[in-house]
mmCIF file of C-alpha atoms in Angstrom:
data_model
loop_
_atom_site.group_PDB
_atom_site.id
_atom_site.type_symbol
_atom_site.label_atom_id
_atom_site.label_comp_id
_atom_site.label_asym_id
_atom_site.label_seq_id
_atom_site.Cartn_x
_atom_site.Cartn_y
_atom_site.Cartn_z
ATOM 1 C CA UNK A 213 0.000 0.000 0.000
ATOM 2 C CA UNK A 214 1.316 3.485 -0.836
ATOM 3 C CA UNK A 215 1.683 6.243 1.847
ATOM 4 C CA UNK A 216 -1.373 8.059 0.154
ATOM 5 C CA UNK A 217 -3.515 5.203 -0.531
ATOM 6 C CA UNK A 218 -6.636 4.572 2.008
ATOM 7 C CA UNK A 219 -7.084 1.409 3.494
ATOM 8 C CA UNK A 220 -10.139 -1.065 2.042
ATOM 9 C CA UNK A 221 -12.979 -0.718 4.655
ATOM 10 C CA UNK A 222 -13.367 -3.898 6.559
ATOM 11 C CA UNK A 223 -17.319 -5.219 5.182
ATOM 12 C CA UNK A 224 -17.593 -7.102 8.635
ATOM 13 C CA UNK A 225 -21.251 -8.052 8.063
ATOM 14 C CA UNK A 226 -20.777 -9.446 4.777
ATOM 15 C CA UNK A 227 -20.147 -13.586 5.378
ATOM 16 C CA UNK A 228 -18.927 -15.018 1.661
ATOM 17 C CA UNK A 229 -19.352 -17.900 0.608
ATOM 18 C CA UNK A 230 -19.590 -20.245 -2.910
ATOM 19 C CA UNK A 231 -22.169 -22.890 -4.042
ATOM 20 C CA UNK A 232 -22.167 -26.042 -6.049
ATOM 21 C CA UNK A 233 -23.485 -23.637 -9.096
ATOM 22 C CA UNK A 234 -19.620 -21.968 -9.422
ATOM 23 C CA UNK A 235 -18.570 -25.290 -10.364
ATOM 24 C CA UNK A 236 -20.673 -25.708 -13.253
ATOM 25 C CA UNK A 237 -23.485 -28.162 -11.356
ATOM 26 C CA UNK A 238 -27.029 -27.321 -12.114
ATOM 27 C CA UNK A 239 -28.988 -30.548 -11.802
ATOM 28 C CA UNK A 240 -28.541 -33.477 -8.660
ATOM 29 C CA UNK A 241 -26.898 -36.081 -11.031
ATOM 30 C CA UNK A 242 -25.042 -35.040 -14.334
ATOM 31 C CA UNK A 243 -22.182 -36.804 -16.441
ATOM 32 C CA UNK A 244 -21.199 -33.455 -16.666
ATOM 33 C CA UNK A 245 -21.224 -32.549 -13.730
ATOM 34 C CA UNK A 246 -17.874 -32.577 -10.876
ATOM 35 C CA UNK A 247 -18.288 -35.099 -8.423
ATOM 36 C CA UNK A 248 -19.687 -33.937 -5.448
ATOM 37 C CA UNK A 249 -16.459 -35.034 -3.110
ATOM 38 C CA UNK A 250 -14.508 -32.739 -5.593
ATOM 39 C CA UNK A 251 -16.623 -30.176 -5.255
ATOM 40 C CA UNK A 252 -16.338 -29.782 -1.400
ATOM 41 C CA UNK A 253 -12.436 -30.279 -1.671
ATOM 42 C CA UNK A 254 -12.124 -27.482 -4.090
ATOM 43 C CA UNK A 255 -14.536 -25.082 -2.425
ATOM 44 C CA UNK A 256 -12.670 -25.452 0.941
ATOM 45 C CA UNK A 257 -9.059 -25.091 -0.323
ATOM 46 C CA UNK A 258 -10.178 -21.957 -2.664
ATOM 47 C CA UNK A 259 -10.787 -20.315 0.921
ATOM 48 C CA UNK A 260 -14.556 -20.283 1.169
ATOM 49 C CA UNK A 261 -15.787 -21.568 4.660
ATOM 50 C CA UNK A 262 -19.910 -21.143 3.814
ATOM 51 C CA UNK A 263 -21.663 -23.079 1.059
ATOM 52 C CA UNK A 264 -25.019 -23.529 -0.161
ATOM 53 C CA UNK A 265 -26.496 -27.551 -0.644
ATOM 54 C CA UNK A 266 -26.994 -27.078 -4.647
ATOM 55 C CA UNK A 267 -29.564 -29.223 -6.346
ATOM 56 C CA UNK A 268 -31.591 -31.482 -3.756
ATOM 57 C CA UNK A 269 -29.582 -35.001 -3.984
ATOM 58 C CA UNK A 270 -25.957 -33.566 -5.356
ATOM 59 C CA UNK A 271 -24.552 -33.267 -2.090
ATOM 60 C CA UNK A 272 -25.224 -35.823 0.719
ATOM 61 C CA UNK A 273 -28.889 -35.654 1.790
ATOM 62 C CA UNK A 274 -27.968 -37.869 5.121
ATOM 63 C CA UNK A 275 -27.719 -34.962 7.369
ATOM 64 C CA UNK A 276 -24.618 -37.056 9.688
ATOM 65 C CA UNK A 277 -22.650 -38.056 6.234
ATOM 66 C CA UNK A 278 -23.109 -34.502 4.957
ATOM 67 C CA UNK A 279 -22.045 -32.883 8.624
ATOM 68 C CA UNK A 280 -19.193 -35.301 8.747
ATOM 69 C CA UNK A 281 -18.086 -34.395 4.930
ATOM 70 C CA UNK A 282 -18.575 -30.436 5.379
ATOM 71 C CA UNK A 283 -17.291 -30.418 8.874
ATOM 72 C CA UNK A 284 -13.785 -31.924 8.122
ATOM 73 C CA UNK A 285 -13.177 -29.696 5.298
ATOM 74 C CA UNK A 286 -13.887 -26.481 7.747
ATOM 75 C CA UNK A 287 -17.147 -26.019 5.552
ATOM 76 C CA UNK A 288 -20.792 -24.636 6.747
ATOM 77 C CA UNK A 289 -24.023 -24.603 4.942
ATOM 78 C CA UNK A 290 -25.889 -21.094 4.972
ATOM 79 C CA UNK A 291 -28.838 -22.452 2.884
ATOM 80 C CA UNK A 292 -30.794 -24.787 0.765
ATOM 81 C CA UNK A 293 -32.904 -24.019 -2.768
ATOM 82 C CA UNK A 294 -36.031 -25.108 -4.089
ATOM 83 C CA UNK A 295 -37.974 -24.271 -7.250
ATOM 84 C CA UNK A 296 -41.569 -23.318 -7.028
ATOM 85 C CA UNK A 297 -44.424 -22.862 -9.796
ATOM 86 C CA UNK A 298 -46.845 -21.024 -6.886
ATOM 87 C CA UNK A 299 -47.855 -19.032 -9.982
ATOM 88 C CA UNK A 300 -50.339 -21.590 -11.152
ATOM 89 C CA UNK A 301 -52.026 -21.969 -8.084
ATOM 90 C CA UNK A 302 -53.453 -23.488 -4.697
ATOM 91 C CA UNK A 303 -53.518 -26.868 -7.100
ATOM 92 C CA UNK A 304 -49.474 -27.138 -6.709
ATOM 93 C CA UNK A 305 -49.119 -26.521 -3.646
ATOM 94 C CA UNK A 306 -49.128 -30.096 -2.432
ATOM 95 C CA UNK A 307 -46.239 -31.138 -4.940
ATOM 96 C CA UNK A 308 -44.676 -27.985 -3.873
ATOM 97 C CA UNK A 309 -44.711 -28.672 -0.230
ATOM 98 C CA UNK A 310 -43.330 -31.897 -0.218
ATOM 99 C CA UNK A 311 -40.141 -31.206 -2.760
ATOM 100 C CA UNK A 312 -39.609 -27.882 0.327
ATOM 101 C CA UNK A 313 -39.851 -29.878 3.180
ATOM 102 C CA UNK A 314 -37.369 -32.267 2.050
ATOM 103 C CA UNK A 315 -34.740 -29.325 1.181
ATOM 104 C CA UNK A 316 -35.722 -27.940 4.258
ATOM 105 C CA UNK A 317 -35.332 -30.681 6.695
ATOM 106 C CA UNK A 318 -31.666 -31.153 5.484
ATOM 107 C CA UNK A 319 -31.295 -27.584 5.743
ATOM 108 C CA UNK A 320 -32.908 -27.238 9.442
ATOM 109 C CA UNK A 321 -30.402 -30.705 9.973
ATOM 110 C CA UNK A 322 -26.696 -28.606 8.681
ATOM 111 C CA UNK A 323 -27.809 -25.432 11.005
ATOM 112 C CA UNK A 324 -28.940 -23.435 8.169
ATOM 113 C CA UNK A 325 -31.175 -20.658 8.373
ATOM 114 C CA UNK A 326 -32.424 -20.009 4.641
ATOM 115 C CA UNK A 327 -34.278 -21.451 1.715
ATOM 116 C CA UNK A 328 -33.616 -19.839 -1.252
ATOM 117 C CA UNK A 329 -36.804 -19.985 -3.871
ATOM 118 C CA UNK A 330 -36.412 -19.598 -6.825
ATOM 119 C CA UNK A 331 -39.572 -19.495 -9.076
ATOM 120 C CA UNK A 332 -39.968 -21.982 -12.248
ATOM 121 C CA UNK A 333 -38.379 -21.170 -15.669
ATOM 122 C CA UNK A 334 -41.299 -20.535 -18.402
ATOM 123 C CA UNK A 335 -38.414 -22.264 -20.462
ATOM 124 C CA UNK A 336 -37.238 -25.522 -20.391
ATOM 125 C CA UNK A 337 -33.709 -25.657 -18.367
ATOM 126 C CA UNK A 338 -32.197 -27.806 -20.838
ATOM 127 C CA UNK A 339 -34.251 -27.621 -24.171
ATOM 128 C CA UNK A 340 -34.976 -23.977 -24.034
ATOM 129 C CA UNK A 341 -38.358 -24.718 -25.277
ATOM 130 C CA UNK A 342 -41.134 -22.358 -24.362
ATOM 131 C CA UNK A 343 -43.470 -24.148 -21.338
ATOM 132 C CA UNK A 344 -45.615 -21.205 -20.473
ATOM 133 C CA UNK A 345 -46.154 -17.519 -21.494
ATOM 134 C CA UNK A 346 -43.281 -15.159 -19.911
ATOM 135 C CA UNK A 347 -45.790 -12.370 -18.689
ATOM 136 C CA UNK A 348 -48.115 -13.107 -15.774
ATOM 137 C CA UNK A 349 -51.979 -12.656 -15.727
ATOM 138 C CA UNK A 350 -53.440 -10.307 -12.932
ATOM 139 C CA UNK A 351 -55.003 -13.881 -11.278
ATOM 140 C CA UNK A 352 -51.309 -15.721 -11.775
ATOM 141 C CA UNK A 353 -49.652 -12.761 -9.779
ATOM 142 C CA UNK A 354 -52.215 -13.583 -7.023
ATOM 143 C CA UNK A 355 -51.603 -17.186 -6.765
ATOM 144 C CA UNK A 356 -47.750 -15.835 -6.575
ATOM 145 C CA UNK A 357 -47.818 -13.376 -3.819
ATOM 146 C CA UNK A 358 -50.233 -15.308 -1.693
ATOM 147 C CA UNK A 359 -48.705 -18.597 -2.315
ATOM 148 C CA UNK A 360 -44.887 -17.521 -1.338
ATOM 149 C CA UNK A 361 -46.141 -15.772 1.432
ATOM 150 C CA UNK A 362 -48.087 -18.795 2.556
ATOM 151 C CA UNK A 363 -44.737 -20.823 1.960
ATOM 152 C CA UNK A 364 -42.828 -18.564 3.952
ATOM 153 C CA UNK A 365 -45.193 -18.790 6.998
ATOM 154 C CA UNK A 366 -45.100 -22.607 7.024
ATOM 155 C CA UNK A 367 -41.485 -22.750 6.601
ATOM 156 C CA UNK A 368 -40.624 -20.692 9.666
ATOM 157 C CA UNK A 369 -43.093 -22.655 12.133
ATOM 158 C CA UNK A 370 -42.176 -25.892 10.637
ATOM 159 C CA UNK A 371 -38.915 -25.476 10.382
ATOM 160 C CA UNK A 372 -37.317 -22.657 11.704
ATOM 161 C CA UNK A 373 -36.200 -20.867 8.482
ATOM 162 C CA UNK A 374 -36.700 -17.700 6.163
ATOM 163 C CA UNK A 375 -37.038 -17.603 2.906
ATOM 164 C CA UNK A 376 -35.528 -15.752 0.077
ATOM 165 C CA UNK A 377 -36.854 -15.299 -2.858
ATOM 166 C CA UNK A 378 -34.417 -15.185 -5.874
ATOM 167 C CA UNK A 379 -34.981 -13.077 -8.974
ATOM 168 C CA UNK A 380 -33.967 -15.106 -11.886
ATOM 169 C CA UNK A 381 -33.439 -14.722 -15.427
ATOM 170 C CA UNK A 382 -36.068 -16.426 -17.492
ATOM 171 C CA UNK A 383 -38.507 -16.921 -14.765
ATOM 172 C CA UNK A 384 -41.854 -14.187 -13.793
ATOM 173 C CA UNK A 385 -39.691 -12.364 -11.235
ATOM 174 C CA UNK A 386 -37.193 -10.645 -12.907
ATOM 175 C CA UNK A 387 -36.642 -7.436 -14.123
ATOM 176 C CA UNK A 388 -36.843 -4.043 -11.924
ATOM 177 C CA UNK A 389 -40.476 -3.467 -12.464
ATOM 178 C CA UNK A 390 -41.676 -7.276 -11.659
ATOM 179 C CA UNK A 391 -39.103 -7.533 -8.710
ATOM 180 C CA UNK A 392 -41.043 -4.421 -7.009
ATOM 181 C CA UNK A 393 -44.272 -5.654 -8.039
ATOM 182 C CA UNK A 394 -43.463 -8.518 -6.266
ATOM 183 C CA UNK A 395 -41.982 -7.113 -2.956
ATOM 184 C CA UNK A 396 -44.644 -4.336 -2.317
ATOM 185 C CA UNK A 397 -47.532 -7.352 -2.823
ATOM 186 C CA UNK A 398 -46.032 -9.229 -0.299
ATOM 187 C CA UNK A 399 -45.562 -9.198 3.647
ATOM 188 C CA UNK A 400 -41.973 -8.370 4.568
ATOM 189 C CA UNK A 401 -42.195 -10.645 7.757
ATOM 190 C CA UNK A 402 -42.867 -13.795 5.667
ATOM 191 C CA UNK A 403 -41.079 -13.258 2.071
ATOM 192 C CA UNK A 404 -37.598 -11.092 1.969
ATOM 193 C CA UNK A 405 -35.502 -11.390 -1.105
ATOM 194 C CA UNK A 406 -31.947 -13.122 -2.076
ATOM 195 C CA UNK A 407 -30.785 -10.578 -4.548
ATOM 196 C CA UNK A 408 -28.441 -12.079 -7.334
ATOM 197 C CA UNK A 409 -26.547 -9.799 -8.857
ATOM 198 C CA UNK A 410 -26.268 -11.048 -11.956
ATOM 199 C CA UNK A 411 -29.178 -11.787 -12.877
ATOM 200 C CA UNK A 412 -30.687 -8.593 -11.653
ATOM 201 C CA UNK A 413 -28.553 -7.057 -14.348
ATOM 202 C CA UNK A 414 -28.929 -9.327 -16.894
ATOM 203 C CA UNK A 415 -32.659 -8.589 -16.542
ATOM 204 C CA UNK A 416 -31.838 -4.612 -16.332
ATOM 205 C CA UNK A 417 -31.527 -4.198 -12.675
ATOM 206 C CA UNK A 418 -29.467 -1.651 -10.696
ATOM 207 C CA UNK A 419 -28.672 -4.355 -7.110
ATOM 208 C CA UNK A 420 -27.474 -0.959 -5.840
ATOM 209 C CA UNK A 421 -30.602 1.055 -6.810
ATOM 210 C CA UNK A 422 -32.619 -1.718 -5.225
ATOM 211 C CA UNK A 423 -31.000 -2.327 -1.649
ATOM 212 C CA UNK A 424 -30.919 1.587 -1.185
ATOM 213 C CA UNK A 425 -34.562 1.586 -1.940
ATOM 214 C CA UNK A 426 -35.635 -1.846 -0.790
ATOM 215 C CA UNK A 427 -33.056 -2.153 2.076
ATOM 216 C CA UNK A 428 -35.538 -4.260 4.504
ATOM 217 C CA UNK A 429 -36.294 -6.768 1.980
ATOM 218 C CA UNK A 430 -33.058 -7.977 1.409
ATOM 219 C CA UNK A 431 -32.037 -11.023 3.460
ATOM 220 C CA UNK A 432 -29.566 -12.712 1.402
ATOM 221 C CA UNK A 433 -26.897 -12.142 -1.359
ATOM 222 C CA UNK A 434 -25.675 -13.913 -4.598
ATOM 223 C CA UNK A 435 -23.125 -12.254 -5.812
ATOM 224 C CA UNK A 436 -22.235 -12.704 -9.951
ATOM 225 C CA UNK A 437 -21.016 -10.679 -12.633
ATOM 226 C CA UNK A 438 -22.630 -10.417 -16.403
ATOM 227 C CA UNK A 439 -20.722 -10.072 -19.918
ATOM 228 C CA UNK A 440 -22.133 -6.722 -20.989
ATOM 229 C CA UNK A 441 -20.946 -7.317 -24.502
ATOM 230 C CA UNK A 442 -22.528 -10.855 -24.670
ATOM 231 C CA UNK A 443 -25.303 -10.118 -22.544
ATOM 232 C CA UNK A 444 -26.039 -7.092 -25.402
ATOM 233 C CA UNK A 445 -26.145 -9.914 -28.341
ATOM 234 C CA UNK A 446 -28.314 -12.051 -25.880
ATOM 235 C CA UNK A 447 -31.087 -9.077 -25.586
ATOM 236 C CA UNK A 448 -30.756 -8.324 -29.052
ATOM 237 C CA UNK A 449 -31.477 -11.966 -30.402
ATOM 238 C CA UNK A 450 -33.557 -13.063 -27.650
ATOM 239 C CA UNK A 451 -31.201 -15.856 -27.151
ATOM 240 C CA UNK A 452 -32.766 -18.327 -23.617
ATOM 241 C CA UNK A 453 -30.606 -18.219 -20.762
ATOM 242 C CA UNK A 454 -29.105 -21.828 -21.271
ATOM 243 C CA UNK A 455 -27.756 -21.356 -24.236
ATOM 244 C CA UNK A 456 -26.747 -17.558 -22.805
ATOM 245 C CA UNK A 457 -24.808 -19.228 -20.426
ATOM 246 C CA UNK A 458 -22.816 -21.416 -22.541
ATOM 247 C CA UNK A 459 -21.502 -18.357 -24.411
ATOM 248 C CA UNK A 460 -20.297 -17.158 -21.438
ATOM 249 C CA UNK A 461 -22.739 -14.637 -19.924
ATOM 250 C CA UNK A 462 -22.063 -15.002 -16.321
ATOM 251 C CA UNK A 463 -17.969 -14.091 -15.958
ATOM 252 C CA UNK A 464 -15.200 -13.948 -13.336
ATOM 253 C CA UNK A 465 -15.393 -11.163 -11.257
ATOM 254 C CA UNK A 466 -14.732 -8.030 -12.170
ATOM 255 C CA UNK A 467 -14.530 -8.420 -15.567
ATOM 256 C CA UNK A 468 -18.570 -7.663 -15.769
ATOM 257 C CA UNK A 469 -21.173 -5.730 -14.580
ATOM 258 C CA UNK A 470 -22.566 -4.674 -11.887
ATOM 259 C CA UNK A 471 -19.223 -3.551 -10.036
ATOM 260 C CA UNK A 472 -19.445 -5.497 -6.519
ATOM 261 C CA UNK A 473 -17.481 -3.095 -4.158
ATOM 262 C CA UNK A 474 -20.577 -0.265 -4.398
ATOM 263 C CA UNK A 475 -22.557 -3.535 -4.034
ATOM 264 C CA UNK A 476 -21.225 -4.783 -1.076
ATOM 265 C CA UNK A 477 -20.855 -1.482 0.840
ATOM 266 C CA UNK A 478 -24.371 -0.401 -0.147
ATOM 267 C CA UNK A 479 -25.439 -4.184 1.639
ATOM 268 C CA UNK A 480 -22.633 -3.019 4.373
ATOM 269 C CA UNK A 481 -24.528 0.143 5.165
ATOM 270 C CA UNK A 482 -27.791 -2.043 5.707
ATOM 271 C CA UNK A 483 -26.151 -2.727 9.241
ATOM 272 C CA UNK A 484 -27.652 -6.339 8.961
ATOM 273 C CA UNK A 485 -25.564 -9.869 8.812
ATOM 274 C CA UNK A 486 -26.143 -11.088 5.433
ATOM 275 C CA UNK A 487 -24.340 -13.680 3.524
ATOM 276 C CA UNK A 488 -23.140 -12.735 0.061
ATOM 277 C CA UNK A 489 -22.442 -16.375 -1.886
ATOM 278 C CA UNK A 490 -20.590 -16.549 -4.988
ATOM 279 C CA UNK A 491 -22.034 -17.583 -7.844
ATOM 280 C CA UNK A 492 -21.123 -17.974 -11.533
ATOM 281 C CA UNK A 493 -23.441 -19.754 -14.169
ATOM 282 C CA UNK A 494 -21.038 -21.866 -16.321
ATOM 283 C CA UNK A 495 -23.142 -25.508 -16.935
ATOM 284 C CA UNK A 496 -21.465 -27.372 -18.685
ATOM 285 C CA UNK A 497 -17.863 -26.274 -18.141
ATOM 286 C CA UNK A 498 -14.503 -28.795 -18.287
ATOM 287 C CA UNK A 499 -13.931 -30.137 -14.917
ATOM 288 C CA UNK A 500 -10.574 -27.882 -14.036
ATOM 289 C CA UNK A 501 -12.053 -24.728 -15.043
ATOM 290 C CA UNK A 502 -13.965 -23.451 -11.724
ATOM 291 C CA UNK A 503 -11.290 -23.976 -8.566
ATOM 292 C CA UNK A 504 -8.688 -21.490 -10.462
ATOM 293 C CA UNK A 505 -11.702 -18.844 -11.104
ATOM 294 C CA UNK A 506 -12.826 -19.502 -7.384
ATOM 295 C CA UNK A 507 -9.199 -18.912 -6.157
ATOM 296 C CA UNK A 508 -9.062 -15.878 -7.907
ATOM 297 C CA UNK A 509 -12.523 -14.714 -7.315
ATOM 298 C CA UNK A 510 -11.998 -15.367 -3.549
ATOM 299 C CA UNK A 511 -8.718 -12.786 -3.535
ATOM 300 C CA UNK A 512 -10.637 -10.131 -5.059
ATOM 301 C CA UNK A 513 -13.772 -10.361 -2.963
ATOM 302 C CA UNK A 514 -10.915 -9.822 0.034
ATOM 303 C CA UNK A 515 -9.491 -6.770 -2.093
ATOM 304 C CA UNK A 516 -12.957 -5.210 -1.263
ATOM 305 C CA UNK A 517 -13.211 -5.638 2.476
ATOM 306 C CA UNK A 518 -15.006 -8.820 2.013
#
């Protein structure tokens, strides 16, 4: 450090961590996929103590083999992730309910305290075909709001955790004006949000913008960069987020957008303990691609405090 330069601000209530997803593994079982014990090796020795459980059934769902796996490598879970389709109604919510409470009794089991939600793709996740119109009818926001606030109510008395909801490319919560829609029709003691950065900007968002203005609704933190030059082409031909993704949408910090220190001190200055996981979309990717970009990734997540 020079004499004149100032030192980095500590962000002491920022807790990083990485997930199964910054190793390329979106689905529980995958040829292309790293093996799970890999995985947990890599994540540990790249110098990332939290983790998230990935797809149900990629990681050890025996809570005592998974605590014995995670504990010996120095690693903690901070949460689990279901999908949801509360969208189309009270006639779901059965199915719904019983892929959550299996998440969420491993995640009760590894001391966790969040379920991250993500809401279904109206694509297919591996075909990119269309399965549903992207826009939401009046009645379909309804089922929405109600149902994720009804899921967040039975998740904390049954098992003790909060969820997040995640804003996702290719899904109905997405871009600025459906991610406030969404917030201001729900109750913020049931449903907070786990912002992704990434794919708030790849749908147009400002994450900065959006924990300055929605500062009480944010519980939880992925933190990801977008191409801006790919993610351009991608608007401009429409291209599905699969396919996005294999052209390299989602890069290594900071080579994209949005900037992460301005992120992380705006989520500082919230004065809450949030964690702030890595993520970065790369399915498929060869299997010695991700620990070097996690190494790396981790070093300049410390250059900001972090």
């Amino acid at each position: 450090m020079t004499a004149d330069a100032s030192p980095v601000p500590a962000l002491d209530r920022i807790r990083v961590g990485s997930a199964p997803d910054s190793w390329g593994v979106w689905f529980p079982d995958d040829d292309q996929q790293v093996p799970w014990r890999r995985f947990l090796d890599e994540v540990a020795e790249a110098g990332y103590e939290w983790i998230e459980l990935g797809p149900y059934g990629y990681l050890p769902t025996d809570p005592a083999r998974l605590a014995e796996e995670t504990g010996r490598r120095g690693l903690t879970v901070s949460a689990g992730t279901v999908f949801t389709s509360l969208h189309r109604g009270p006639e779901v919510w059965d199915a719904t309910w019983e892929h959550v409470s299996q998440v969420a009794e491993l995640t009760r089991a590894m001391n966790a305290k969040h379920l991250v939600v993500i809401p279904s793709f109206w694509r297919d996740d591996k075909t990119a075909e269309l399965i549903e119109p992207p826009t939401l009818t009046a009645e379909q926001w309804r089922h929405l709001s109600t149902g994720m606030e009804r899921l967040g109510r039975e998740v904390r008395e049954r098992f003790g955790l909060d969820i997040v909801v995640h804003p996702h490319a290719d899904t109905h919560i997405d871009t600025e004006e459906n991610v406030a829609r969404f917030l201001d029709a729900t109750d913020s003691g049931l449903v907070n949000l786990c912002l992704d950065t990434g794919h708030y900007a790849y749908c147009g968002g400002d994450s900065v913008k959006l924990i300055e203005t929605y500062g009480e609704r944010i519980g939880y933190l992925h933190l990801k960069q977008v191409d801006p030059e790919i993610l351009a082409d991608v608007v401009e031909n429409g291209v599905p987020f699969g396919p996005a993704v294999q052209r390299g949408v989602m890069c290594e910090p900071p080579g994209g957008v949005p900037e992460l220190g301005p992120v992380l001190t705006a989520a500082q200055n919230l004065d809450v303990d949030l964690f702030a996981i890595v993520e970065q979309d790369m399915y498929p990717c060869p299997p010695d691609q991700p620990f070097p970009i996690a190494e790396r990734t981790r070093r300049f997540l410390r250059s900001c405090g972090a």
